[in-house]
């Protein structure tokens, strides 16, 4: 699933892209990898690239954004790829972690 947001990085308007890759290893566990792109460039954001929950991925993006002066406009969310409906439901359930106050 790939999502795009309009936002600002240190006051400069830009487009941010989140690529969420769900790897179902078994029926009892999943792993998620998430990439953050600023414009067209991938940003090295993580201490680890694979997480066992989507919530942990989104929390890490939130912390990275907070530390680097990045703001997303939540109302500008646009899904730009095909997605598995379960992943979309799971993302919507955990989206609060991305937009904490």
Tab-separated table of C-alpha atoms in Angstrom:
chain	number	residue	atom	x	y	z
A	1	UNK	CA	0.000	0.000	0.000
A	2	UNK	CA	1.371	3.411	-0.929
A	3	UNK	CA	0.019	6.645	0.554
A	4	UNK	CA	0.913	10.237	-0.258
A	5	UNK	CA	0.589	13.302	1.946
A	6	UNK	CA	1.188	16.972	1.325
A	7	UNK	CA	3.168	18.640	4.053
A	8	UNK	CA	6.168	20.682	5.092
A	9	UNK	CA	9.744	19.923	6.016
A	10	UNK	CA	11.278	22.832	7.958
A	11	UNK	CA	8.678	25.153	6.393
A	12	UNK	CA	9.263	24.011	2.790
A	13	UNK	CA	6.198	22.467	1.104
A	14	UNK	CA	6.756	18.980	-0.304
A	15	UNK	CA	5.100	15.620	-0.942
A	16	UNK	CA	5.686	12.680	1.390
A	17	UNK	CA	5.128	9.082	0.369
A	18	UNK	CA	4.687	6.142	2.752
A	19	UNK	CA	5.189	2.681	1.278
A	20	UNK	CA	3.862	-0.033	3.552
A	21	UNK	CA	4.871	-3.555	2.660
A	22	UNK	CA	3.153	-6.346	4.566
A	23	UNK	CA	4.896	-9.709	4.490
A	24	UNK	CA	2.651	-12.455	5.764
A	25	UNK	CA	4.993	-15.155	6.928
A	26	UNK	CA	2.348	-17.337	8.509
A	27	UNK	CA	-1.258	-17.179	9.609
A	28	UNK	CA	-0.183	-16.238	13.119
A	29	UNK	CA	2.346	-13.475	12.411
A	30	UNK	CA	3.079	-10.694	9.953
A	31	UNK	CA	6.007	-8.410	9.386
A	32	UNK	CA	5.757	-4.880	8.051
A	33	UNK	CA	8.318	-2.757	6.309
A	34	UNK	CA	7.715	0.953	5.811
A	35	UNK	CA	9.612	3.426	3.634
A	36	UNK	CA	9.349	7.218	3.836
A	37	UNK	CA	10.066	9.207	0.702
A	38	UNK	CA	10.452	12.978	0.683
A	39	UNK	CA	9.737	14.059	-2.868
A	40	UNK	CA	11.338	11.218	-4.841
A	41	UNK	CA	14.122	10.418	-2.375
A	42	UNK	CA	13.974	7.640	0.211
A	43	UNK	CA	14.894	8.837	3.673
A	44	UNK	CA	16.902	6.516	5.952
A	45	UNK	CA	14.600	6.735	8.959
A	46	UNK	CA	14.842	3.573	10.962
A	47	UNK	CA	16.981	1.694	13.384
A	48	UNK	CA	15.336	-1.400	11.954
A	49	UNK	CA	13.362	-1.658	8.748
A	50	UNK	CA	11.122	-4.591	9.643
A	51	UNK	CA	8.577	-4.503	12.455
A	52	UNK	CA	6.177	-7.083	13.765
A	53	UNK	CA	3.295	-4.641	13.860
A	54	UNK	CA	2.065	-1.812	11.688
A	55	UNK	CA	1.540	0.251	14.825
A	56	UNK	CA	5.288	0.129	15.604
A	57	UNK	CA	6.109	1.236	12.037
A	58	UNK	CA	3.788	4.238	12.312
A	59	UNK	CA	5.143	5.187	15.745
A	60	UNK	CA	8.652	5.227	14.317
A	61	UNK	CA	7.551	7.461	11.423
A	62	UNK	CA	5.891	9.793	13.953
A	63	UNK	CA	9.083	10.067	16.022
A	64	UNK	CA	11.203	10.653	12.923
A	65	UNK	CA	8.829	13.386	11.720
A	66	UNK	CA	8.817	15.070	15.117
A	67	UNK	CA	12.624	15.085	15.291
A	68	UNK	CA	13.112	16.341	11.715
A	69	UNK	CA	10.467	19.089	11.566
A	70	UNK	CA	8.178	17.240	9.159
A	71	UNK	CA	4.441	17.899	9.195
A	72	UNK	CA	1.838	15.926	7.245
A	73	UNK	CA	-1.547	17.324	6.323
A	74	UNK	CA	-3.822	14.430	7.328
A	75	UNK	CA	-6.627	15.659	5.067
A	76	UNK	CA	-4.371	15.355	1.987
A	77	UNK	CA	-4.035	11.553	2.295
A	78	UNK	CA	-4.195	9.878	-1.093
A	79	UNK	CA	-3.877	6.145	-1.746
A	80	UNK	CA	-1.789	5.763	-4.910
A	81	UNK	CA	-1.548	1.988	-5.246
A	82	UNK	CA	-3.521	-1.201	-5.008
A	83	UNK	CA	-3.839	-2.538	-1.483
A	84	UNK	CA	-5.002	-5.537	0.472
A	85	UNK	CA	-8.281	-4.546	2.208
A	86	UNK	CA	-7.079	-6.008	5.513
A	87	UNK	CA	-3.962	-3.786	5.428
A	88	UNK	CA	-6.127	-0.701	4.764
A	89	UNK	CA	-8.388	-1.516	7.717
A	90	UNK	CA	-5.356	-2.146	9.917
A	91	UNK	CA	-3.746	1.130	8.769
A	92	UNK	CA	-6.922	3.125	9.481
A	93	UNK	CA	-7.143	1.542	12.942
A	94	UNK	CA	-3.507	2.444	13.755
A	95	UNK	CA	-3.357	5.798	11.940
A	96	UNK	CA	-3.603	7.677	15.275
A	97	UNK	CA	0.051	6.719	15.888
A	98	UNK	CA	1.079	8.699	12.817
A	99	UNK	CA	-0.793	11.887	13.749
A	100	UNK	CA	-0.341	12.154	17.498
A	101	UNK	CA	-0.437	15.607	19.049
